[in-house]
CSV table of C-alpha atoms in Angstrom, one decimal:
chain,number,residue,atom,x,y,z
A,1,MET,CA,-40.5,-3.0,-22.8
A,2,LYS,CA,-43.1,-1.3,-20.5
A,3,LYS,CA,-42.3,1.8,-18.6
A,4,THR,CA,-44.3,0.4,-15.7
A,5,LYS,CA,-41.7,-2.3,-15.2
A,6,LEU,CA,-40.2,-2.1,-11.7
A,7,LEU,CA,-37.1,-4.0,-10.8
A,8,ALA,CA,-35.7,-5.0,-7.4
A,9,LEU,CA,-32.3,-3.4,-7.0
A,10,SER,CA,-29.3,-5.6,-6.1
A,11,LEU,CA,-26.6,-3.4,-4.6
A,12,CYS,CA,-23.4,-4.9,-5.3
A,13,ALA,CA,-14.6,-0.9,-5.2
A,14,ILE,CA,-6.6,0.5,-7.6
A,15,SER,CA,-4.0,-0.7,-9.0
A,16,LEU,CA,-4.0,-0.3,-12.8
A,17,PHE,CA,-1.3,-1.1,-15.3
A,18,PHE,CA,-1.2,0.2,-18.8
A,19,ASP,CA,0.4,-2.1,-21.4
A,20,SER,CA,-0.8,-1.0,-24.9
A,21,CYS,CA,0.8,1.0,-27.7
A,22,ALA,CA,-0.1,4.5,-28.6
A,23,GLN,CA,-2.4,5.0,-31.6
A,24,ASN,CA,-3.3,7.9,-33.8
A,25,VAL,CA,-4.9,11.0,-32.2
A,26,GLY,CA,-8.6,11.3,-32.8
A,27,ASP,CA,-9.4,7.6,-33.4
A,28,ASP,CA,-12.4,6.7,-31.3
A,29,GLY,CA,-11.0,3.2,-30.6
A,30,ILE,CA,-13.9,1.4,-32.2
A,31,LYS,CA,-13.5,0.0,-35.8
A,32,SER,CA,-17.2,0.0,-36.6
A,33,ASN,CA,-16.7,-1.4,-40.1
A,34,THR,CA,-14.8,-4.5,-38.8
A,35,PRO,CA,-16.6,-7.0,-36.6
A,36,LEU,CA,-14.7,-7.6,-33.4
A,37,SER,CA,-14.1,-10.9,-31.7
A,38,LYS,CA,-16.0,-10.7,-28.4
A,39,ILE,CA,-13.7,-10.6,-25.3
A,40,ASP,CA,-14.9,-12.8,-22.5
A,41,PHE,CA,-13.3,-12.1,-19.1
A,42,ARG,CA,-15.2,-14.8,-17.2
A,43,ASN,CA,-13.2,-17.7,-15.9
A,44,LYS,CA,-14.5,-21.1,-17.1
A,45,GLU,CA,-14.0,-24.7,-16.3
A,46,LYS,CA,-12.6,-27.0,-19.0
A,47,ASN,CA,-16.1,-27.9,-20.1
A,48,GLY,CA,-17.0,-24.3,-20.7
A,49,THR,CA,-19.1,-23.8,-17.5
A,50,VAL,CA,-18.7,-20.3,-16.1
A,51,PHE,CA,-16.8,-20.2,-12.8
A,52,SER,CA,-18.4,-17.5,-10.6
A,53,GLY,CA,-15.6,-17.3,-8.1
A,54,ARG,CA,-18.1,-17.7,-5.3
A,55,SER,CA,-16.7,-21.2,-4.6
A,56,ALA,CA,-13.3,-22.6,-5.3
A,57,ARG,CA,-13.5,-26.4,-5.6
A,58,ALA,CA,-10.7,-27.5,-7.8
A,59,ALA,CA,-10.5,-30.3,-10.4
A,60,GLY,CA,-7.8,-32.9,-10.2
A,61,ASP,CA,-5.6,-34.8,-12.6
A,62,ASP,CA,-3.2,-37.7,-12.3
A,63,GLY,CA,-0.4,-35.9,-14.1
A,64,ALA,CA,2.8,-34.6,-12.5
A,65,LEU,CA,3.4,-30.9,-11.7
A,66,THR,CA,6.3,-29.6,-13.9
A,67,GLN,CA,7.9,-26.2,-14.0
A,68,SER,CA,10.8,-24.4,-15.8
A,69,PHE,CA,12.3,-21.0,-15.8
A,70,VAL,CA,11.5,-18.8,-18.9
A,71,GLY,CA,13.9,-15.9,-18.3
A,72,VAL,CA,14.2,-12.3,-17.3
A,73,SER,CA,13.1,-9.1,-19.0
A,74,ARG,CA,15.0,-6.0,-17.8
A,75,TYR,CA,14.0,-2.5,-18.7
A,76,ASN,CA,13.9,1.1,-17.6
A,77,ASN,CA,17.6,0.7,-16.5
A,78,TYR,CA,16.6,-1.4,-13.5
A,79,THR,CA,18.9,-4.3,-12.9
A,80,PHE,CA,17.3,-6.3,-10.0
A,81,ASP,CA,20.0,-4.8,-7.8
A,82,GLY,CA,22.7,-6.9,-9.4
A,83,LEU,CA,20.9,-10.3,-9.2
A,84,THR,CA,21.9,-12.8,-11.9
A,85,ASP,CA,19.4,-14.6,-14.0
A,86,GLU,CA,20.2,-17.8,-12.1
A,87,GLU,CA,19.5,-16.0,-8.8
A,88,ILE,CA,16.3,-14.6,-10.1
A,89,SER,CA,15.1,-18.0,-11.3
A,90,LYS,CA,15.2,-19.3,-7.7
A,91,ILE,CA,12.9,-16.6,-6.4
A,92,ILE,CA,9.7,-18.5,-7.3
A,93,LYS,CA,8.9,-22.2,-6.8
A,94,PHE,CA,5.6,-23.9,-7.6
A,95,GLU,CA,4.1,-26.8,-5.7
A,96,ASP,CA,0.9,-28.8,-6.1
A,97,SER,CA,-2.2,-27.6,-4.2
A,98,ALA,CA,-5.7,-29.0,-4.1
A,99,ALA,CA,-6.8,-25.4,-5.0
A,100,GLY,CA,-4.5,-25.3,-8.1
A,101,LEU,CA,-1.0,-24.0,-7.5
A,102,LYS,CA,1.0,-23.2,-4.4
A,103,VAL,CA,3.3,-20.3,-5.2
A,104,ILE,CA,6.4,-20.0,-2.9
A,105,PHE,CA,8.4,-16.7,-2.9
A,106,ASN,CA,12.0,-17.0,-1.6
A,107,THR,CA,13.4,-13.5,-0.9
A,108,PRO,CA,16.9,-13.0,-2.3
A,109,GLU,CA,19.5,-12.2,0.3
A,110,THR,CA,20.1,-8.7,-1.1
A,111,TYR,CA,16.5,-7.8,-0.5
A,112,LYS,CA,16.0,-9.2,3.0
A,113,GLY,CA,15.1,-6.5,5.5
A,114,LYS,CA,13.7,-4.2,2.8
A,115,GLU,CA,10.1,-3.0,2.6
A,116,ILE,CA,8.0,-4.8,-0.1
A,117,TYR,CA,5.2,-2.9,-1.8
A,118,GLN,CA,3.7,-5.3,-4.3
A,119,LEU,CA,3.9,-8.6,-6.0
A,120,LEU,CA,2.1,-9.2,-9.3
A,121,MET,CA,1.7,-12.6,-11.1
A,122,THR,CA,0.4,-12.4,-14.7
A,123,LEU,CA,-0.7,-15.1,-17.0
A,124,GLU,CA,0.6,-15.0,-20.6
A,125,ASP,CA,-2.0,-16.8,-22.6
A,126,GLU,CA,-1.6,-19.0,-25.7
A,127,SER,CA,-1.9,-16.0,-28.0
A,128,GLY,CA,1.1,-14.3,-26.3
A,129,ALA,CA,-1.1,-11.7,-24.6
A,130,TRP,CA,-0.8,-10.8,-20.9
A,131,SER,CA,-4.1,-11.9,-19.4
A,132,THR,CA,-5.3,-12.4,-15.9
A,133,GLN,CA,-3.2,-10.7,-13.2
A,134,VAL,CA,-3.2,-11.2,-9.5
A,135,SER,CA,-1.9,-8.9,-6.7
A,136,VAL,CA,-0.8,-10.4,-3.3
A,137,ALA,CA,-1.9,-8.7,-0.1
A,138,LYS,CA,0.9,-7.1,1.8
A,139,SER,CA,0.0,-9.1,4.9
A,140,VAL,CA,1.1,-12.2,3.1
A,141,MET,CA,4.4,-10.8,2.0
A,142,ALA,CA,5.6,-8.6,4.9
A,143,ASP,CA,5.9,-8.6,8.7
A,144,ASP,CA,4.1,-6.0,10.9
A,145,SER,CA,6.8,-3.4,10.1
A,146,GLY,CA,6.3,-3.8,6.3
A,147,LYS,CA,9.6,-5.6,5.8
A,148,VAL,CA,9.5,-8.6,3.4
A,149,LYS,CA,9.5,-12.1,5.0
A,150,ASP,CA,12.3,-14.4,4.1
A,151,SER,CA,9.8,-16.6,2.4
A,152,PHE,CA,6.0,-16.5,1.9
A,153,GLU,CA,3.5,-18.5,-0.1
A,154,PHE,CA,-0.1,-18.3,-1.5
A,155,GLU,CA,-2.4,-20.6,-3.4
A,156,TYR,CA,-3.7,-19.7,-6.9
A,157,PRO,CA,-6.8,-21.4,-8.4
A,158,LEU,CA,-7.1,-20.0,-12.0
A,159,VAL,CA,-5.4,-22.8,-13.9
A,160,TYR,CA,-6.4,-26.0,-15.7
A,161,PRO,CA,-4.8,-29.3,-14.6
A,162,ASN,CA,-2.4,-31.0,-17.0
A,163,VAL,CA,-2.1,-27.8,-19.1
A,164,SER,CA,1.0,-25.8,-19.5
A,165,HIS,CA,0.7,-22.1,-18.3
A,166,LYS,CA,3.2,-19.3,-18.5
A,167,PHE,CA,3.4,-16.8,-15.7
A,168,TRP,CA,5.3,-13.5,-15.3
A,169,PHE,CA,6.2,-11.9,-12.0
A,170,GLN,CA,6.9,-8.3,-11.1
A,171,VAL,CA,7.9,-7.2,-7.6
A,172,TYR,CA,8.3,-3.7,-6.1
A,173,PHE,CA,10.6,-3.1,-3.2
A,174,GLU,CA,11.6,0.2,-1.6
A,175,ASN,CA,14.5,0.5,-4.1
A,176,ASP,CA,12.4,-0.4,-7.1
A,177,LEU,CA,13.0,-3.9,-8.3
A,178,TRP,CA,11.4,-3.6,-11.7
A,179,GLY,CA,11.4,-5.7,-14.8
A,180,HIS,CA,9.7,-9.1,-14.9
A,181,TRP,CA,10.7,-12.7,-15.0
A,182,GLY,CA,8.8,-15.8,-16.0
A,183,TYR,CA,8.1,-19.6,-15.6
A,184,THR,CA,6.1,-22.2,-17.3
A,185,VAL,CA,4.2,-24.6,-15.0
A,186,THR,CA,1.9,-27.6,-15.6
A,187,PRO,CA,-0.4,-28.0,-12.6
A,188,LYS,CA,-2.0,-31.2,-11.3
A,189,HIS,CA,-5.1,-29.3,-10.0
A,190,GLY,CA,-7.1,-26.3,-11.0
A,191,LYS,CA,-10.6,-25.0,-11.2
A,192,ALA,CA,-11.0,-22.6,-14.2
A,193,ARG,CA,-9.3,-19.8,-16.2
A,194,VAL,CA,-10.2,-17.1,-18.7
A,195,ASP,CA,-10.4,-17.8,-22.4
A,196,THR,CA,-7.3,-17.1,-24.6
A,197,LEU,CA,-7.6,-13.7,-26.2
A,198,PRO,CA,-8.4,-13.7,-29.9
A,199,SER,CA,-5.6,-13.6,-32.4
A,200,ASP,CA,-6.8,-10.2,-33.8
A,201,TYR,CA,-6.9,-8.7,-30.3
A,202,VAL,CA,-6.0,-5.0,-30.1
A,203,ASP,CA,-7.1,-3.5,-26.8
A,204,SER,CA,-7.9,0.0,-28.2
A,205,ASN,CA,-10.5,-1.6,-30.4
A,206,TYR,CA,-12.7,-2.3,-27.4
A,207,ILE,CA,-12.6,0.9,-25.4
A,208,LYS,CA,-13.4,4.6,-26.1
A,209,PHE,CA,-14.2,7.8,-24.3
A,210,GLU,CA,-17.3,9.8,-25.1
A,211,ASN,CA,-18.7,12.8,-23.1
A,212,GLY,CA,-17.4,11.8,-19.8
A,213,LEU,CA,-17.9,8.1,-20.2
A,214,VAL,CA,-15.3,5.4,-20.6
A,215,MET,CA,-17.1,2.7,-22.7
A,216,LEU,CA,-16.2,-0.9,-23.5
A,217,ASN,CA,-17.5,-2.6,-26.6
A,218,ASP,CA,-17.9,-6.4,-27.1
A,219,VAL,CA,-16.6,-7.2,-23.6
A,220,ILE,CA,-18.2,-9.6,-21.1
A,221,PRO,CA,-17.2,-8.8,-17.5
A,222,PRO,CA,-16.0,-11.4,-15.0
A,223,GLU,CA,-18.4,-13.2,-12.7
A,224,ALA,CA,-17.0,-13.4,-9.2
A,225,LEU,CA,-17.5,-12.8,-5.5
A,226,LYS,CA,-17.0,-9.1,-5.9
A,227,VAL,CA,-16.3,-7.2,-9.1
A,228,SER,CA,-15.3,-3.6,-9.6
A,229,LYS,CA,-14.2,-1.4,-12.5
A,230,ALA,CA,-10.8,0.2,-12.3
A,231,ILE,CA,-10.7,3.3,-14.5
A,232,ALA,CA,-7.8,5.5,-15.3
A,233,LEU,CA,-7.3,8.8,-17.1
A,234,LYS,CA,-3.8,9.8,-18.2
A,235,LEU,CA,-3.0,13.3,-19.4
A,236,CYS,CA,-0.2,13.4,-21.9
A,237,ASN,CA,2.1,15.8,-23.6
A,238,ASP,CA,3.0,13.7,-26.6
A,239,PRO,CA,0.3,12.2,-28.8
A,240,ASN,CA,2.6,9.5,-30.1
A,241,ASP,CA,4.0,8.4,-26.7
A,242,LYS,CA,1.6,7.2,-24.0
A,243,TRP,CA,4.5,6.9,-21.6
A,244,GLY,CA,5.7,10.4,-22.4
A,245,GLY,CA,7.6,12.5,-20.0
A,246,VAL,CA,7.7,12.7,-16.2
A,247,GLN,CA,5.1,15.4,-16.4
A,248,ASP,CA,2.3,13.1,-17.6
A,249,LYS,CA,-0.3,12.6,-14.9
A,250,ARG,CA,-2.5,9.7,-14.1
A,251,PHE,CA,-5.8,9.5,-12.2
A,252,HIS,CA,-7.4,6.3,-10.9
A,253,VAL,CA,-11.1,5.8,-10.1
A,254,LEU,CA,-12.6,2.6,-8.6
A,255,LYS,CA,-16.3,1.9,-9.2
A,256,ASP,CA,-18.6,-1.0,-8.1
A,257,LEU,CA,-19.7,-3.1,-11.1
A,258,ASP,CA,-23.3,-1.8,-10.6
A,259,TYR,CA,-22.1,1.9,-10.7
A,260,GLY,CA,-23.9,2.8,-13.9
A,261,GLN,CA,-23.5,0.0,-16.4
A,262,LYS,CA,-21.2,-3.0,-16.4
A,263,GLN,CA,-19.3,-1.8,-19.4
A,264,ASP,CA,-19.1,1.9,-18.8
A,265,GLY,CA,-17.5,4.2,-16.2
A,266,TYR,CA,-18.3,7.8,-15.7
A,267,ILE,CA,-15.4,10.2,-15.1
A,268,GLY,CA,-16.9,13.5,-16.4
A,269,ASP,CA,-16.4,15.2,-13.1
A,270,ILE,CA,-13.1,13.6,-12.1
A,271,SER,CA,-11.2,15.9,-9.8
A,272,ASN,CA,-7.9,17.6,-10.6
A,273,ILE,CA,-6.1,15.7,-7.8
A,274,ASP,CA,-3.8,13.1,-9.3
A,275,ASP,CA,-2.6,9.8,-7.9
A,276,ASN,CA,0.2,11.5,-6.0
A,277,GLY,CA,-2.2,13.9,-4.3
A,278,ASP,CA,-1.0,16.9,-6.4
A,279,THR,CA,-3.4,19.5,-7.8
A,280,ILE,CA,-3.0,19.5,-11.5
A,281,ASP,CA,-3.9,22.1,-14.1
A,282,MET,CA,-5.6,19.9,-16.7
A,283,SER,CA,-5.6,22.6,-19.3
A,284,LEU,CA,-1.8,22.3,-19.6
A,285,TYR,CA,-2.0,18.8,-21.2
A,286,PRO,CA,-3.0,18.6,-24.9
A,287,TYR,CA,-3.9,14.9,-25.0
A,288,PHE,CA,-5.2,12.1,-22.9
A,289,PHE,CA,-6.2,8.4,-23.0
A,290,VAL,CA,-8.4,6.2,-20.8
A,291,SER,CA,-8.1,2.7,-19.5
A,292,MET,CA,-10.4,0.2,-17.8
A,293,GLN,CA,-10.0,-3.2,-16.2
A,294,TYR,CA,-12.1,-5.3,-13.9
A,295,GLU,CA,-10.9,-6.1,-10.4
A,296,TYR,CA,-12.4,-9.0,-8.5
A,297,LYS,CA,-12.2,-11.4,-5.5
A,298,ILE,CA,-12.6,-15.2,-5.3
A,299,LYS,CA,-14.0,-17.0,-2.3
A,300,ASN,CA,-11.4,-18.5,0.1
A,301,PHE,CA,-8.7,-16.4,-1.6
A,302,ASP,CA,-9.1,-13.3,0.4
A,303,ASN,CA,-5.4,-12.3,0.2
A,304,LEU,CA,-5.5,-12.1,-3.6
A,305,THR,CA,-7.0,-9.5,-5.8
A,306,PHE,CA,-7.5,-10.6,-9.4
A,307,TYR,CA,-7.6,-8.3,-12.5
A,308,SER,CA,-8.7,-8.7,-16.1
A,309,PRO,CA,-6.4,-7.5,-18.8
A,310,THR,CA,-6.3,-3.7,-19.1
A,311,LEU,CA,-8.0,-2.1,-22.1
A,312,SER,CA,-6.4,1.2,-23.1
A,313,SER,CA,-8.0,3.6,-25.6
A,314,ASN,CA,-6.3,5.5,-28.4
A,315,MET,CA,-5.1,9.1,-27.6
A,316,TYR,CA,-7.6,11.9,-27.7
A,317,GLU,CA,-7.2,15.7,-28.0
A,318,ASN,CA,-7.8,17.1,-24.5
A,319,ILE,CA,-10.9,19.3,-25.1
A,320,PHE,CA,-13.1,17.9,-22.4
A,321,PHE,CA,-10.8,17.9,-19.4
A,322,LYS,CA,-9.3,21.3,-20.3
A,323,LYS,CA,-12.5,22.8,-19.2
A,324,SER,CA,-13.2,23.3,-15.5
A,325,VAL,CA,-15.8,20.9,-14.1
A,326,GLU,CA,-18.5,23.5,-14.0
A,327,ASN,CA,-18.0,24.2,-17.7
A,328,ARG,CA,-18.0,20.6,-18.9
A,329,THR,CA,-21.1,19.3,-20.6
A,330,VAL,CA,-22.0,15.7,-21.6
A,331,SER,CA,-25.3,16.3,-23.5
A,332,LYS,CA,-26.6,18.5,-26.3
A,333,THR,CA,-29.5,19.6,-24.1
A,334,ILE,CA,-29.9,23.4,-23.9
A,335,LYS,CA,-31.4,25.1,-20.9
A,336,GLU,CA,-32.3,28.7,-21.0
A,337,ASN,CA,-34.1,29.8,-17.9
A,338,ASN,CA,-37.0,27.4,-17.7
A,339,ASN,CA,-37.0,26.4,-21.3
A,340,VAL,CA,-35.3,23.1,-22.1
A,341,THR,CA,-34.5,21.9,-25.6
A,342,PHE,CA,-33.3,18.4,-26.3
A,343,GLY,CA,-31.0,17.2,-29.1
A,344,GLY,CA,-28.4,14.5,-29.9
A,345,ASN,CA,-28.5,10.8,-29.5
A,346,GLY,CA,-25.8,10.1,-26.9
A,347,TYR,CA,-26.1,8.5,-23.5
A,348,PHE,CA,-27.0,11.7,-21.7
A,349,ASP,CA,-29.1,13.3,-24.4
A,350,GLY,CA,-32.9,13.7,-24.3
A,351,LEU,CA,-35.8,13.4,-21.9
A,352,TYR,CA,-36.6,10.2,-20.2
A,353,GLU,CA,-40.1,9.7,-18.8
A,354,GLY,CA,-42.0,7.2,-16.6
A,355,ASP,CA,-45.8,6.7,-16.5
A,356,ILE,CA,-46.5,5.5,-12.9
A,357,ALA,CA,-45.8,7.1,-9.6
A,358,VAL,CA,-42.7,6.0,-7.7
A,359,THR,CA,-41.3,7.1,-4.3
A,360,TYR,CA,-38.0,8.9,-4.6
A,361,GLY,CA,-36.3,11.0,-1.9
A,362,GLY,CA,-39.3,10.4,0.3
A,363,ASP,CA,-41.7,11.9,-2.2
A,364,THR,CA,-44.1,10.0,-4.5
A,365,PHE,CA,-44.6,11.3,-8.1
A,366,VAL,CA,-44.5,10.3,-11.7
A,367,PRO,CA,-40.8,10.9,-12.7
A,368,ALA,CA,-38.9,12.2,-15.7
A,369,VAL,CA,-35.2,13.0,-15.9
A,370,PHE,CA,-32.8,14.8,-18.2
A,371,VAL,CA,-29.1,15.8,-18.1
A,372,TYR,CA,-27.8,19.3,-18.5
A,373,GLY,CA,-24.1,20.1,-17.9
A,374,LEU,CA,-23.0,17.5,-15.4
A,375,ASP,CA,-26.3,17.4,-13.5
A,376,VAL,CA,-29.3,15.2,-13.6
A,377,TYR,CA,-32.6,17.0,-13.3
A,378,ILE,CA,-35.3,14.8,-11.7
A,379,LEU,CA,-38.8,16.1,-12.5
A,380,GLU,CA,-42.4,15.4,-11.5
A,381,VAL,CA,-44.8,14.9,-14.4
A,382,LYS,CA,-48.4,16.0,-13.7
A,383,ASN,CA,-51.1,17.0,-16.1
A,384,GLY,CA,-48.5,17.5,-18.9
A,385,GLU,CA,-46.5,19.9,-16.7
A,386,TYR,CA,-42.9,19.3,-15.5
A,387,THR,CA,-41.8,20.4,-12.0
A,388,LEU,CA,-38.2,20.2,-10.8
A,389,LYS,CA,-38.1,18.0,-7.7
A,390,PHE,CA,-34.3,17.2,-7.3
A,391,LYS,CA,-31.0,18.1,-9.0
A,392,LYS,CA,-28.1,15.7,-8.5
A,393,THR,CA,-24.7,15.4,-10.2
A,394,ILE,CA,-24.4,12.5,-12.6
A,395,SER,CA,-22.0,10.8,-10.2
A,396,GLU,CA,-24.5,11.0,-7.4
A,397,TYR,CA,-27.2,9.6,-9.7
A,398,LEU,CA,-25.1,6.7,-10.7
A,399,GLU,CA,-23.8,6.0,-7.2
A,400,GLU,CA,-27.3,5.6,-5.9
A,401,GLY,CA,-28.0,3.0,-8.5
A,402,GLY,CA,-29.2,4.8,-11.6
A,403,SER,CA,-27.9,4.3,-15.1
A,404,PHE,CA,-28.4,5.8,-18.6
A,405,ALA,CA,-29.1,4.6,-22.1
A,406,ASN,CA,-30.0,1.0,-21.4
A,407,VAL,CA,-31.4,-0.8,-24.4
A,408,GLU,CA,-34.0,-3.6,-24.3
A,409,ASP,CA,-36.0,-4.8,-27.4
A,410,ASN,CA,-34.6,-1.8,-29.2
A,411,VAL,CA,-36.2,0.6,-26.7
A,412,VAL,CA,-33.8,3.0,-25.0
A,413,PHE,CA,-34.5,3.7,-21.3
A,414,THR,CA,-32.9,5.1,-18.1
A,415,LYS,CA,-33.0,3.4,-14.7
A,416,LEU,CA,-34.0,5.5,-11.8
A,417,LYS,CA,-33.1,4.1,-8.4
A,418,THR,CA,-36.2,4.7,-6.3
A,419,ASP,CA,-36.5,4.4,-2.5
A,420,SER,CA,-37.2,0.7,-2.7
A,421,SER,CA,-36.6,-0.6,-6.3
A,422,GLU,CA,-35.6,0.5,-9.8
A,423,ALA,CA,-37.9,2.2,-12.4
A,424,ASN,CA,-37.3,2.2,-16.1
A,425,LEU,CA,-38.0,5.5,-17.8
A,426,ASP,CA,-38.3,5.4,-21.6
A,427,LYS,CA,-36.6,7.9,-23.8
A,428,SER,CA,-39.2,10.5,-25.0
A,429,SER,CA,-39.6,11.9,-28.4
A,430,LYS,CA,-40.2,15.4,-27.0
A,431,THR,CA,-37.8,18.0,-28.2
A,432,GLU,CA,-38.6,20.7,-25.6
A,433,ILE,CA,-40.3,21.3,-22.3
A,434,THR,CA,-40.9,24.2,-19.9
A,435,LEU,CA,-40.1,23.7,-16.2
A,436,LYS,CA,-42.4,25.0,-13.6
């Protein structure tokens, strides 16, 4: 790879549900000595062609649509407000649609007039794992006052014709109708769907946290009209119970797919304001874990938001987030006055240098960058000397289109978003520099 390579920049955000079991504290979530089955979150047609979600033409079949009720799972002491299994079974009805499936929701009498918050529909794939999930826009479900309609419907495209699918539903009303109930349905139409997860699938094998980054391993992101990364941090009291006590706190962050890299999400400077808007003392929590899933849209299905399965890491000791933001660090770089010493081989370690002039921030110069603390130092390189031009937080650097530790032809480089394009800066072998 040549450092002179300039790339045109394509600029390409939560609802997140954790559903994995707690693991041992300290495990980084990646079993390096055991090859993983790659996880592919792209929807594909029956012939294997990737479906981008930018169009939604459906395939057809001469078979008949069939459906049957699977049953109800009740938990957390919620009882569906006294509804029987038979009454619950009548809530959902499927009909044929040229797009795939038409899903009809019939509101039980006991819930009419109540505010509805969310309806989720989740595919259980052939391995028994919960797979693609969809959330229905409130405008479909409710009237202008937010009260649930007596009946509403939507079309769903991510199925194969003449193939049996199992779907589970969850609905959230103002008095908390929890639990889930399921159906099997064989559609007549459908465009595409995601691959069945591998039999050895354990979500914590594919995700880990390292120095402010949530990183996925052996995962292919969806291709769709608009794709985002939904990232969550959950602070915990009990290392053996992710669901812990009521004091456990959750934080959500939504990033565009091009925010940094497709398989990584930076949360090193996450604020201490949790999902409820409360200010949290992060130092009170001894453990944490992280989760990530992809969120996307499909053309002509504006009222639906689709989600990949959630990947949740093992539990970690809370060393990083116990520190205040200004005292956190994500690299082994040491800066003492104007002397900078580089060490380590992580994402944010080392000096990255270019060799041609680019225009950045309205100024034209040959750039170099390094990370110290949670800041990116952007330098001008001239006659072997390094002059500080800009200093930005890592979040700012990533938000404007930069990224770290990309690899091409076994060469490690960083992308700097210039005023008109991208520039690749190769990782330098220098161990120290002096700033002017």
